[in-house]
C-alpha cells in the first residue's frame, strides 16, 4: 500500500509554472539567496527539469551558496528526481563538514536513493549517518525501513527498529506501518503483529500494510484472518484493504468469503472505487464466476486497462474464447490500448478458437506498441502460432525473443511435437539444457508426446526415467498416458499394460484412453473391452470410450457388438459429439458436418468431392472401408467415407482459397485412416498444402506426404 511519506515529492507542475520558473532564473542572477534558490530547485524537482536544475546548481556555485545545507539538500533532491544519483551523491559528498551534520541533507539523499531503487546504498548511507552521530527523525526511518523490506534485510531492519525505539519514534504511524511492512515482507508475522499490538491506537495504515504484505507474500489465509480481525475491531476498511483481501480470497479459491467481502464493499460505498471494482472483477474471473464478474464490470462508471484485462483474462481462464475475443474488440473500440497482460490473454483465446488471422493482427498491434518483446507476450505468440498450425511463425518468434524461460522453450517443444516435428522437439530440449534452463512438468509432456508421435521408443523411455531420477519430477497421468501411447503404437501392448499396472497411483481416464487407442491400432478387442469397462466406471458420461470400443469392433467386422455398444450408449443417456470440421476464410468461419447437404454452394462442394475422389483413384487409391462405421455394402461404405466433414471442408477450400495459400482445416475428432490417406493424395494431385488439425495433432500434408509420418 503506497503511503504518502512526509518527504513525498509533488508529481508535476503546470506549463505556466515552468514558464514562470524560467523567468525567475533571470531574477535570481541578480538577487540570489538560499531561500529563493531553494524554491527554484524545488520546482525543478517537482517537474524533473534537469537543465534548469543544472543552471540553478551553477548559480549556487557562482554565488557561493552550494555549501548552504538548505541549498545542498534541494540540489540532492533535484538530481534524485531527475534520476541522476551519481550527481546527487557528488553534491552530498562535496558538502562542507558543517553541512554533513544536517539530518535533512542525509534524509534527502536516503529518500532519493530509495525512490530510485537503490535500497542497498540507502542502507549504507544510513549506517554512515549513524556513525557520524547525526540524529535521525521520523522522516528518515520509514524510508530506511522500506529499503530493508525491499531487500528482505531483516537483521538490518531490526537494528533500525532499535534506533526508532531509542529515539522515541515508534508511535509515528509512518514508522509503525514501515515496521509492519518490513516484518510481513520478511515473513515474520509474529513481529509484525507485535508492532500492531504495541501501538497506542489501532492505526488502519499499519493494518493495511500488514494485510497487503501478507497478500504479496502469498500468506493468503493470514491476510483474510487479519481482514476479519480489522473488521471486528471496527477499523476503517478502504481502497487499500479491500483489493488485498479480494486477491487473497481469489487465490484461496474461496468464493463464499469473496462474496462476503463484496457485501462489505457495497455497504461501505467503495464499489464505485476503480481499484476495488477491478479487484472484484479479477476475483470473480479467477473463481470462474463470470456472470458476477460481468455484472461488476457493467456497473462500473469508469474503466481502465486493468478493468478490461481482468475480465478478459477471466474469460480466457474459463475457456470462453469467443466471448474474450469480442471483449478484446470492444476494448479497442473504446480506445483502450491493451497492455501485455491483455495481449497475452487474447492470444491464448486466438489459439483456443483457431482464430489465426486475428492472432496475426494482435501480433502486429503488439509490435507497433513495442510490447511484443515482453516475455509473456512472446510466449503467448509462440503458443498461438504453434496451436494454429503455423509452426514456422512460432519458430520465428522464438528466434527473435530477447529472453527465454522454461515456458518459452516448452511452448516450442510442445508446438513442434503437435506439428509433427518430434525430432525438432528433442533437439530443442538438448538446446534448452545447454542454455541452463531446467525443464518442468509440462516440458516432459511435450517431450514424451514427441517421442510417441515419432515412434521413438528408447528416447522416450530415457526421458521418462530421467524425470524423477535427474529432476525430481514425479510422473503424472499425462506422462504415463504418453508412454502407454508410445509403447502401444510400437506394438508393445503387453509392456504398456505392465507400465499401467505398475503406476504408483490409480490410473485415471487419460491413461486408460491411451491404452484403448493402442488396442484400436492393433485390433486387440479383449484388452479394449477391459480398458473400456474401466473408463465406463471412471467417466460414465464420456462418449469417447464407447466410440473407441465401437471402432475396434467395426474394424474387426463385429457388427453385432457395434450395435450392442450403441444400444448401451442410448440406455445410459450418453451422446456422441457430432463430428465436424471448420475453416476460417475472409474473417468468416465455415462449418461442415459429414454428409451435410444444407450447405452454401452445396452442389459445387459435392461436385468437387466427386472430382477429388476420381483424381486420387486415378493415382491408384482404393477406399479403406474398414474405417466405415456402419454395416453396409462396400459401395455404401466408400460413399460414407467420401463425405466425411474434413473432405467437404477441403473441397470447399479448393473452390475458395487462392492457389499458393495453405488450406487450413480444423476437426473436433480424430481423423480416420482413410481420410488421412485421401487428403495426402489430394494435396499431391492438386499441388496444394493442406494443414489439418484433428483432436490429436496437426497434419501438414504436401506432395503426398504428411508431417506425422502416418504415425498419429
mmCIF file of C-alpha atoms in Angstrom, residues 25-403:
data_model
loop_
_atom_site.group_PDB
_atom_site.id
_atom_site.type_symbol
_atom_site.label_atom_id
_atom_site.label_comp_id
_atom_site.label_asym_id
_atom_site.label_seq_id
_atom_site.Cartn_x
_atom_site.Cartn_y
_atom_site.Cartn_z
ATOM 1 C CA UNK A 25 16.052 32.383 -13.068
ATOM 2 C CA UNK A 26 16.791 35.719 -14.750
ATOM 3 C CA UNK A 27 15.928 37.477 -11.494
ATOM 4 C CA UNK A 28 17.918 35.023 -9.390
ATOM 5 C CA UNK A 29 21.126 36.014 -11.135
ATOM 6 C CA UNK A 30 20.708 39.448 -9.600
ATOM 7 C CA UNK A 31 19.085 38.576 -6.260
ATOM 8 C CA UNK A 32 20.217 35.037 -5.403
ATOM 9 C CA UNK A 33 19.747 33.927 -1.791
ATOM 10 C CA UNK A 34 19.365 30.457 -0.171
ATOM 11 C CA UNK A 35 15.574 30.667 0.093
ATOM 12 C CA UNK A 36 14.778 31.809 -3.458
ATOM 13 C CA UNK A 37 17.307 29.357 -4.879
ATOM 14 C CA UNK A 38 15.841 26.571 -2.758
ATOM 15 C CA UNK A 39 12.338 27.373 -4.033
ATOM 16 C CA UNK A 40 13.540 27.285 -7.653
ATOM 17 C CA UNK A 41 15.250 23.934 -7.114
ATOM 18 C CA UNK A 42 12.123 22.544 -5.501
ATOM 19 C CA UNK A 43 10.138 23.495 -8.624
ATOM 20 C CA UNK A 44 12.758 21.755 -10.796
ATOM 21 C CA UNK A 45 12.421 18.627 -8.647
ATOM 22 C CA UNK A 46 8.643 18.629 -8.933
ATOM 23 C CA UNK A 47 8.762 18.630 -12.764
ATOM 24 C CA UNK A 48 12.036 16.640 -13.090
ATOM 25 C CA UNK A 49 13.585 19.540 -15.014
ATOM 26 C CA UNK A 50 17.267 18.642 -15.283
ATOM 27 C CA UNK A 51 18.655 21.531 -17.394
ATOM 28 C CA UNK A 52 17.062 24.335 -15.335
ATOM 29 C CA UNK A 53 18.174 22.467 -12.223
ATOM 30 C CA UNK A 54 21.748 22.348 -13.516
ATOM 31 C CA UNK A 55 21.548 26.080 -14.230
ATOM 32 C CA UNK A 56 20.404 26.648 -10.663
ATOM 33 C CA UNK A 57 23.308 24.485 -9.475
ATOM 34 C CA UNK A 58 25.741 26.613 -11.478
ATOM 35 C CA UNK A 59 24.194 29.744 -9.989
ATOM 36 C CA UNK A 60 24.574 28.271 -6.486
ATOM 37 C CA UNK A 61 28.271 27.622 -7.127
ATOM 38 C CA UNK A 62 28.966 31.088 -8.559
ATOM 39 C CA UNK A 63 27.002 32.678 -5.690
ATOM 40 C CA UNK A 64 28.894 30.606 -3.073
ATOM 41 C CA UNK A 65 25.593 29.108 -1.913
ATOM 42 C CA UNK A 66 26.253 25.457 -2.851
ATOM 43 C CA UNK A 67 27.570 24.710 0.651
ATOM 44 C CA UNK A 68 24.402 26.017 2.290
ATOM 45 C CA UNK A 69 22.685 22.984 3.883
ATOM 46 C CA UNK A 70 19.246 24.019 2.578
ATOM 47 C CA UNK A 71 20.511 24.542 -0.974
ATOM 48 C CA UNK A 72 22.616 21.357 -0.865
ATOM 49 C CA UNK A 73 19.571 19.335 0.226
ATOM 50 C CA UNK A 74 17.499 20.796 -2.620
ATOM 51 C CA UNK A 75 20.260 20.008 -5.120
ATOM 52 C CA UNK A 76 20.377 16.396 -3.941
ATOM 53 C CA UNK A 77 16.577 16.227 -4.201
ATOM 54 C CA UNK A 78 16.589 17.740 -7.708
ATOM 55 C CA UNK A 79 19.197 15.293 -9.060
ATOM 56 C CA UNK A 80 17.384 12.367 -7.420
ATOM 57 C CA UNK A 81 14.118 13.458 -9.045
ATOM 58 C CA UNK A 82 15.904 13.509 -12.420
ATOM 59 C CA UNK A 83 17.376 10.004 -11.765
ATOM 60 C CA UNK A 84 20.948 11.342 -11.592
ATOM 61 C CA UNK A 85 22.064 9.503 -8.463
ATOM 62 C CA UNK A 86 25.770 9.943 -9.207
ATOM 63 C CA UNK A 87 25.310 13.723 -9.345
ATOM 64 C CA UNK A 88 23.215 13.678 -6.165
ATOM 65 C CA UNK A 89 25.914 11.685 -4.359
ATOM 66 C CA UNK A 90 28.597 14.050 -5.666
ATOM 67 C CA UNK A 91 26.755 17.102 -4.298
ATOM 68 C CA UNK A 92 26.355 15.350 -0.962
ATOM 69 C CA UNK A 93 29.974 14.201 -0.757
ATOM 70 C CA UNK A 94 31.217 17.686 -1.731
ATOM 71 C CA UNK A 95 29.304 19.374 1.062
ATOM 72 C CA UNK A 96 31.317 21.041 3.794
ATOM 73 C CA UNK A 97 31.680 19.172 7.109
ATOM 74 C CA UNK A 98 29.281 21.560 8.819
ATOM 75 C CA UNK A 99 26.560 20.679 6.300
ATOM 76 C CA UNK A 100 27.081 16.952 6.876
ATOM 77 C CA UNK A 101 25.727 17.309 10.377
ATOM 78 C CA UNK A 102 22.384 18.375 8.917
ATOM 79 C CA UNK A 103 19.921 15.493 9.132
ATOM 80 C CA UNK A 104 17.681 16.966 6.405
ATOM 81 C CA UNK A 105 20.550 16.619 3.917
ATOM 82 C CA UNK A 106 21.090 12.986 4.931
ATOM 83 C CA UNK A 107 17.370 12.244 4.803
ATOM 84 C CA UNK A 108 17.053 13.790 1.349
ATOM 85 C CA UNK A 109 19.839 11.609 -0.059
ATOM 86 C CA UNK A 110 18.486 8.434 1.541
ATOM 87 C CA UNK A 111 14.959 9.132 0.260
ATOM 88 C CA UNK A 112 16.302 9.794 -3.241
ATOM 89 C CA UNK A 113 18.235 6.512 -3.262
ATOM 90 C CA UNK A 114 15.200 4.504 -2.164
ATOM 91 C CA UNK A 115 12.882 6.214 -4.653
ATOM 92 C CA UNK A 116 15.339 5.324 -7.426
ATOM 93 C CA UNK A 117 15.508 1.668 -6.371
ATOM 94 C CA UNK A 118 18.975 1.701 -4.808
ATOM 95 C CA UNK A 119 17.962 0.284 -1.434
ATOM 96 C CA UNK A 120 21.422 -1.117 -0.637
ATOM 97 C CA UNK A 121 23.105 2.281 -0.996
ATOM 98 C CA UNK A 122 20.380 3.865 1.125
ATOM 99 C CA UNK A 123 21.085 1.374 3.914
ATOM 100 C CA UNK A 124 24.841 2.078 3.723
ATOM 101 C CA UNK A 125 24.250 5.841 3.849
ATOM 102 C CA UNK A 126 22.046 5.381 6.911
ATOM 103 C CA UNK A 127 24.826 3.373 8.552
ATOM 104 C CA UNK A 128 27.245 6.266 7.827
ATOM 105 C CA UNK A 129 24.712 8.746 9.157
ATOM 106 C CA UNK A 130 24.502 6.900 12.461
ATOM 107 C CA UNK A 131 28.290 6.518 12.598
ATOM 108 C CA UNK A 132 28.575 10.306 12.256
ATOM 109 C CA UNK A 133 26.246 10.733 15.238
ATOM 110 C CA UNK A 134 23.672 12.553 13.093
ATOM 111 C CA UNK A 135 20.278 12.298 14.738
ATOM 112 C CA UNK A 136 17.600 10.526 12.768
ATOM 113 C CA UNK A 137 13.936 11.520 12.599
ATOM 114 C CA UNK A 138 10.515 10.137 11.714
ATOM 115 C CA UNK A 139 11.111 11.138 8.065
ATOM 116 C CA UNK A 140 14.264 9.076 7.566
ATOM 117 C CA UNK A 141 13.308 5.945 9.494
ATOM 118 C CA UNK A 142 10.307 4.876 7.320
ATOM 119 C CA UNK A 143 12.438 5.261 4.196
ATOM 120 C CA UNK A 144 15.262 3.118 5.555
ATOM 121 C CA UNK A 145 12.772 0.520 6.776
ATOM 122 C CA UNK A 146 11.195 0.350 3.305
ATOM 123 C CA UNK A 147 14.685 -0.212 1.878
ATOM 124 C CA UNK A 148 15.187 -3.090 4.317
ATOM 125 C CA UNK A 149 11.797 -4.527 3.348
ATOM 126 C CA UNK A 150 12.574 -4.439 -0.384
ATOM 127 C CA UNK A 151 15.904 -6.195 0.242
ATOM 128 C CA UNK A 152 14.395 -8.516 2.888
ATOM 129 C CA UNK A 153 17.247 -7.381 5.139
ATOM 130 C CA UNK A 154 15.532 -8.268 8.396
ATOM 131 C CA UNK A 155 18.682 -8.126 10.567
ATOM 132 C CA UNK A 156 19.474 -4.566 9.467
ATOM 133 C CA UNK A 157 15.787 -3.727 9.824
ATOM 134 C CA UNK A 158 15.781 -4.895 13.428
ATOM 135 C CA UNK A 159 18.702 -2.547 14.114
ATOM 136 C CA UNK A 160 16.743 0.332 12.557
ATOM 137 C CA UNK A 161 13.780 -0.702 14.727
ATOM 138 C CA UNK A 162 16.078 -0.354 17.753
ATOM 139 C CA UNK A 163 17.052 3.151 16.624
ATOM 140 C CA UNK A 164 13.367 4.061 16.391
ATOM 141 C CA UNK A 165 12.713 2.754 19.906
ATOM 142 C CA UNK A 166 15.663 4.674 21.392
ATOM 143 C CA UNK A 167 14.720 7.860 19.543
ATOM 144 C CA UNK A 168 11.075 7.571 20.636
ATOM 145 C CA UNK A 169 9.587 7.462 17.122
ATOM 146 C CA UNK A 170 7.706 4.149 17.382
ATOM 147 C CA UNK A 171 4.428 5.973 17.907
ATOM 148 C CA UNK A 172 4.699 7.593 14.453
ATOM 149 C CA UNK A 173 2.133 5.979 12.100
ATOM 150 C CA UNK A 174 4.678 6.129 9.275
ATOM 151 C CA UNK A 175 7.290 4.308 11.344
ATOM 152 C CA UNK A 176 4.739 1.754 12.562
ATOM 153 C CA UNK A 177 3.440 0.975 9.066
ATOM 154 C CA UNK A 178 7.005 0.716 7.760
ATOM 155 C CA UNK A 179 7.904 -1.713 10.548
ATOM 156 C CA UNK A 180 4.824 -3.787 9.783
ATOM 157 C CA UNK A 181 5.755 -3.821 6.089
ATOM 158 C CA UNK A 182 9.313 -4.864 6.932
ATOM 159 C CA UNK A 183 8.366 -7.798 9.141
ATOM 160 C CA UNK A 184 5.495 -9.037 6.990
ATOM 161 C CA UNK A 185 7.589 -8.736 3.838
ATOM 162 C CA UNK A 186 10.214 -10.894 5.570
ATOM 163 C CA UNK A 187 7.506 -13.433 6.599
ATOM 164 C CA UNK A 188 7.896 -12.564 10.310
ATOM 165 C CA UNK A 189 4.204 -12.154 11.047
ATOM 166 C CA UNK A 190 4.745 -12.507 14.784
ATOM 167 C CA UNK A 191 6.896 -9.376 14.947
ATOM 168 C CA UNK A 192 4.528 -7.510 12.618
ATOM 169 C CA UNK A 193 1.574 -8.317 14.883
ATOM 170 C CA UNK A 194 3.535 -7.306 17.976
ATOM 171 C CA UNK A 195 4.186 -3.905 16.402
ATOM 172 C CA UNK A 196 0.454 -3.524 15.860
ATOM 173 C CA UNK A 197 -0.382 -4.635 19.399
ATOM 174 C CA UNK A 198 2.167 -2.246 20.913
ATOM 175 C CA UNK A 199 0.501 0.698 19.229
ATOM 176 C CA UNK A 200 -1.413 3.126 21.458
ATOM 177 C CA UNK A 201 -4.260 3.110 18.956
ATOM 178 C CA UNK A 202 -5.434 0.899 16.136
ATOM 179 C CA UNK A 203 -3.964 2.532 13.057
ATOM 180 C CA UNK A 204 -5.647 1.434 9.797
ATOM 181 C CA UNK A 205 -2.479 2.310 7.860
ATOM 182 C CA UNK A 206 -0.449 -0.281 9.754
ATOM 183 C CA UNK A 207 -3.181 -2.909 9.470
ATOM 184 C CA UNK A 208 -3.395 -2.270 5.734
ATOM 185 C CA UNK A 209 0.370 -2.603 5.415
ATOM 186 C CA UNK A 210 0.264 -5.999 7.109
ATOM 187 C CA UNK A 211 -2.647 -7.286 5.003
ATOM 188 C CA UNK A 212 -1.091 -6.019 1.754
ATOM 189 C CA UNK A 213 2.229 -7.677 2.505
ATOM 190 C CA UNK A 214 0.590 -10.945 3.527
ATOM 191 C CA UNK A 215 -1.184 -10.985 0.169
ATOM 192 C CA UNK A 216 2.020 -10.162 -1.703
ATOM 193 C CA UNK A 217 3.849 -12.881 0.223
ATOM 194 C CA UNK A 218 1.169 -15.484 -0.641
ATOM 195 C CA UNK A 219 0.131 -15.710 3.024
ATOM 196 C CA UNK A 220 -3.496 -15.549 1.974
ATOM 197 C CA UNK A 221 -5.073 -17.281 4.970
ATOM 198 C CA UNK A 222 -3.282 -14.823 7.278
ATOM 199 C CA UNK A 223 -4.400 -11.882 5.123
ATOM 200 C CA UNK A 224 -8.058 -12.941 5.360
ATOM 201 C CA UNK A 225 -7.762 -13.571 9.107
ATOM 202 C CA UNK A 226 -6.306 -10.092 9.628
ATOM 203 C CA UNK A 227 -9.026 -8.587 7.432
ATOM 204 C CA UNK A 228 -11.675 -10.260 9.585
ATOM 205 C CA UNK A 229 -9.992 -9.003 12.775
ATOM 206 C CA UNK A 230 -9.737 -5.492 11.355
ATOM 207 C CA UNK A 231 -13.466 -5.559 10.555
ATOM 208 C CA UNK A 232 -14.281 -6.958 14.031
ATOM 209 C CA UNK A 233 -12.423 -4.056 15.682
ATOM 210 C CA UNK A 234 -14.426 -1.578 13.643
ATOM 211 C CA UNK A 235 -11.407 -0.150 11.845
ATOM 212 C CA UNK A 236 -11.997 1.734 8.615
ATOM 213 C CA UNK A 237 -11.727 -0.528 5.556
ATOM 214 C CA UNK A 238 -10.645 1.400 2.478
ATOM 215 C CA UNK A 239 -9.476 1.155 -1.127
ATOM 216 C CA UNK A 240 -6.205 -0.426 0.038
ATOM 217 C CA UNK A 241 -7.777 -3.027 2.339
ATOM 218 C CA UNK A 242 -10.425 -4.436 0.015
ATOM 219 C CA UNK A 243 -8.278 -5.267 -3.065
ATOM 220 C CA UNK A 244 -5.756 -7.215 -0.962
ATOM 221 C CA UNK A 245 -8.472 -9.202 0.799
ATOM 222 C CA UNK A 246 -10.224 -9.922 -2.511
ATOM 223 C CA UNK A 247 -6.961 -11.087 -4.079
ATOM 224 C CA UNK A 248 -6.367 -13.451 -1.160
ATOM 225 C CA UNK A 249 -9.910 -14.824 -1.421
ATOM 226 C CA UNK A 250 -9.324 -15.458 -5.128
ATOM 227 C CA UNK A 251 -6.048 -17.293 -4.552
ATOM 228 C CA UNK A 252 -7.642 -19.349 -1.775
ATOM 229 C CA UNK A 253 -10.465 -20.309 -4.148
ATOM 230 C CA UNK A 254 -12.918 -19.054 -1.517
ATOM 231 C CA UNK A 255 -15.930 -17.681 -3.373
ATOM 232 C CA UNK A 256 -18.013 -17.503 -0.179
ATOM 233 C CA UNK A 257 -15.544 -15.217 1.592
ATOM 234 C CA UNK A 258 -15.124 -13.192 -1.598
ATOM 235 C CA UNK A 259 -18.892 -12.697 -1.751
ATOM 236 C CA UNK A 260 -18.961 -11.539 1.884
ATOM 237 C CA UNK A 261 -16.197 -9.013 1.183
ATOM 238 C CA UNK A 262 -18.208 -7.815 -1.829
ATOM 239 C CA UNK A 263 -21.161 -7.182 0.501
ATOM 240 C CA UNK A 264 -18.937 -5.082 2.780
ATOM 241 C CA UNK A 265 -17.719 -3.167 -0.275
ATOM 242 C CA UNK A 266 -21.317 -2.337 -1.212
ATOM 243 C CA UNK A 267 -22.240 -1.352 2.352
ATOM 244 C CA UNK A 268 -19.225 0.949 2.665
ATOM 245 C CA UNK A 269 -19.784 2.566 -0.733
ATOM 246 C CA UNK A 270 -16.423 1.527 -2.203
ATOM 247 C CA UNK A 271 -17.986 -0.333 -5.151
ATOM 248 C CA UNK A 272 -17.538 2.801 -7.285
ATOM 249 C CA UNK A 273 -13.819 2.983 -6.500
ATOM 250 C CA UNK A 274 -11.965 1.742 -9.566
ATOM 251 C CA UNK A 275 -9.223 -0.203 -7.748
ATOM 252 C CA UNK A 276 -11.786 -2.025 -5.614
ATOM 253 C CA UNK A 277 -14.070 -2.774 -8.574
ATOM 254 C CA UNK A 278 -11.084 -4.042 -10.576
ATOM 255 C CA UNK A 279 -10.213 -6.404 -7.730
ATOM 256 C CA UNK A 280 -13.823 -7.658 -7.692
ATOM 257 C CA UNK A 281 -13.767 -8.351 -11.440
ATOM 258 C CA UNK A 282 -10.427 -10.107 -11.071
ATOM 259 C CA UNK A 283 -11.592 -12.227 -8.122
ATOM 260 C CA UNK A 284 -14.803 -13.390 -9.788
ATOM 261 C CA UNK A 285 -12.893 -14.113 -13.001
ATOM 262 C CA UNK A 286 -10.303 -16.242 -11.179
ATOM 263 C CA UNK A 287 -13.033 -18.131 -9.326
ATOM 264 C CA UNK A 288 -14.972 -18.854 -12.521
ATOM 265 C CA UNK A 289 -17.982 -16.735 -11.584
ATOM 266 C CA UNK A 290 -18.082 -14.934 -14.915
ATOM 267 C CA UNK A 291 -21.643 -13.622 -14.585
ATOM 268 C CA UNK A 292 -20.682 -11.821 -11.359
ATOM 269 C CA UNK A 293 -17.502 -10.503 -12.969
ATOM 270 C CA UNK A 294 -19.503 -9.210 -15.927
ATOM 271 C CA UNK A 295 -22.076 -7.657 -13.578
ATOM 272 C CA UNK A 296 -19.428 -5.686 -11.677
ATOM 273 C CA UNK A 297 -17.817 -4.690 -14.978
ATOM 274 C CA UNK A 298 -21.115 -3.429 -16.434
ATOM 275 C CA UNK A 299 -21.919 -1.297 -13.373
ATOM 276 C CA UNK A 300 -18.541 0.453 -13.214
ATOM 277 C CA UNK A 301 -18.840 4.183 -14.004
ATOM 278 C CA UNK A 302 -15.229 4.250 -15.258
ATOM 279 C CA UNK A 303 -12.939 1.532 -16.573
ATOM 280 C CA UNK A 304 -9.215 1.439 -17.202
ATOM 281 C CA UNK A 305 -6.982 -1.089 -18.927
ATOM 282 C CA UNK A 306 -6.821 -3.169 -15.716
ATOM 283 C CA UNK A 307 -10.623 -3.468 -15.689
ATOM 284 C CA UNK A 308 -10.793 -4.770 -19.247
ATOM 285 C CA UNK A 309 -7.792 -7.038 -18.753
ATOM 286 C CA UNK A 310 -9.190 -8.593 -15.564
ATOM 287 C CA UNK A 311 -12.428 -9.604 -17.280
ATOM 288 C CA UNK A 312 -10.659 -10.738 -20.447
ATOM 289 C CA UNK A 313 -8.179 -12.933 -18.563
ATOM 290 C CA UNK A 314 -11.034 -14.401 -16.519
ATOM 291 C CA UNK A 315 -12.872 -15.357 -19.716
ATOM 292 C CA UNK A 316 -9.717 -16.897 -21.173
ATOM 293 C CA UNK A 317 -9.064 -18.878 -17.993
ATOM 294 C CA UNK A 318 -12.566 -20.396 -18.182
ATOM 295 C CA UNK A 319 -12.253 -21.229 -21.883
ATOM 296 C CA UNK A 320 -14.824 -18.651 -23.072
ATOM 297 C CA UNK A 321 -12.616 -17.770 -26.018
ATOM 298 C CA UNK A 322 -15.232 -16.362 -28.395
ATOM 299 C CA UNK A 323 -16.551 -14.018 -25.693
ATOM 300 C CA UNK A 324 -12.972 -12.997 -24.841
ATOM 301 C CA UNK A 325 -12.292 -12.129 -28.480
ATOM 302 C CA UNK A 326 -15.437 -9.998 -28.617
ATOM 303 C CA UNK A 327 -14.408 -8.240 -25.400
ATOM 304 C CA UNK A 328 -10.991 -7.515 -26.917
ATOM 305 C CA UNK A 329 -12.712 -5.968 -29.932
ATOM 306 C CA UNK A 330 -14.907 -3.839 -27.625
ATOM 307 C CA UNK A 331 -11.830 -2.794 -25.655
ATOM 308 C CA UNK A 332 -10.157 -1.488 -28.792
ATOM 309 C CA UNK A 333 -13.390 0.205 -29.917
ATOM 310 C CA UNK A 334 -13.469 2.117 -26.587
ATOM 311 C CA UNK A 335 -9.969 3.440 -27.285
ATOM 312 C CA UNK A 336 -8.237 1.356 -24.602
ATOM 313 C CA UNK A 337 -4.815 0.072 -25.669
ATOM 314 C CA UNK A 338 -4.297 -3.487 -24.402
ATOM 315 C CA UNK A 339 -1.260 -3.974 -22.181
ATOM 316 C CA UNK A 340 0.997 -7.031 -22.189
ATOM 317 C CA UNK A 341 -1.382 -8.998 -19.930
ATOM 318 C CA UNK A 342 -4.443 -8.400 -22.120
ATOM 319 C CA UNK A 343 -2.392 -9.142 -25.234
ATOM 320 C CA UNK A 344 -1.126 -12.437 -23.818
ATOM 321 C CA UNK A 345 -4.686 -13.338 -22.816
ATOM 322 C CA UNK A 346 -6.284 -12.599 -26.183
ATOM 323 C CA UNK A 347 -3.530 -14.550 -27.957
ATOM 324 C CA UNK A 348 -4.465 -17.567 -25.822
ATOM 325 C CA UNK A 349 -8.068 -17.131 -26.975
ATOM 326 C CA UNK A 350 -6.948 -16.847 -30.598
ATOM 327 C CA UNK A 351 -5.229 -20.212 -30.154
ATOM 328 C CA UNK A 352 -8.217 -21.713 -28.357
ATOM 329 C CA UNK A 353 -10.679 -20.642 -31.056
ATOM 330 C CA UNK A 354 -8.275 -21.251 -34.002
ATOM 331 C CA UNK A 355 -8.504 -17.554 -34.983
ATOM 332 C CA UNK A 356 -5.107 -17.407 -36.698
ATOM 333 C CA UNK A 357 -5.776 -14.263 -38.740
ATOM 334 C CA UNK A 358 -6.927 -12.326 -35.669
ATOM 335 C CA UNK A 359 -3.839 -13.627 -33.873
ATOM 336 C CA UNK A 360 -1.674 -12.150 -36.628
ATOM 337 C CA UNK A 361 -3.454 -8.803 -36.220
ATOM 338 C CA UNK A 362 -2.881 -8.862 -32.448
ATOM 339 C CA UNK A 363 0.788 -9.668 -33.123
ATOM 340 C CA UNK A 364 1.083 -6.683 -35.467
ATOM 341 C CA UNK A 365 -0.638 -4.369 -32.957
ATOM 342 C CA UNK A 366 1.656 -5.511 -30.139
ATOM 343 C CA UNK A 367 4.714 -4.908 -32.344
ATOM 344 C CA UNK A 368 3.538 -1.353 -33.108
ATOM 345 C CA UNK A 369 3.194 -0.643 -29.382
ATOM 346 C CA UNK A 370 6.532 -2.288 -28.597
ATOM 347 C CA UNK A 371 5.154 -4.927 -26.212
ATOM 348 C CA UNK A 372 5.783 -7.966 -28.423
ATOM 349 C CA UNK A 373 9.159 -8.421 -26.717
ATOM 350 C CA UNK A 374 7.589 -8.836 -23.263
ATOM 351 C CA UNK A 375 8.204 -12.398 -22.121
ATOM 352 C CA UNK A 376 4.527 -13.185 -21.515
ATOM 353 C CA UNK A 377 3.578 -11.858 -24.964
ATOM 354 C CA UNK A 378 6.336 -13.656 -26.872
ATOM 355 C CA UNK A 379 5.493 -16.904 -25.040
ATOM 356 C CA UNK A 380 1.814 -16.490 -25.967
ATOM 357 C CA UNK A 381 2.737 -15.737 -29.578
ATOM 358 C CA UNK A 382 4.794 -18.932 -29.826
ATOM 359 C CA UNK A 383 1.942 -20.942 -28.332
ATOM 360 C CA UNK A 384 -0.693 -19.272 -30.540
ATOM 361 C CA UNK A 385 1.172 -19.891 -33.786
ATOM 362 C CA UNK A 386 2.060 -23.465 -32.808
ATOM 363 C CA UNK A 387 -1.508 -24.305 -31.762
ATOM 364 C CA UNK A 388 -2.814 -22.779 -35.002
ATOM 365 C CA UNK A 389 -0.546 -24.941 -37.160
ATOM 366 C CA UNK A 390 1.761 -22.098 -38.193
ATOM 367 C CA UNK A 391 4.881 -23.656 -36.682
ATOM 368 C CA UNK A 392 7.317 -21.669 -38.857
ATOM 369 C CA UNK A 393 5.927 -18.425 -37.418
ATOM 370 C CA UNK A 394 6.272 -19.878 -33.910
ATOM 371 C CA UNK A 395 9.934 -20.659 -34.613
ATOM 372 C CA UNK A 396 10.475 -17.127 -35.967
ATOM 373 C CA UNK A 397 9.080 -15.556 -32.774
ATOM 374 C CA UNK A 398 11.234 -17.897 -30.682
ATOM 375 C CA UNK A 399 14.381 -16.989 -32.634
ATOM 376 C CA UNK A 400 13.788 -13.236 -32.112
ATOM 377 C CA UNK A 401 12.776 -13.450 -28.425
ATOM 378 C CA UNK A 402 15.241 -11.370 -26.362
ATOM 379 C CA UNK A 403 14.602 -13.526 -23.284
#
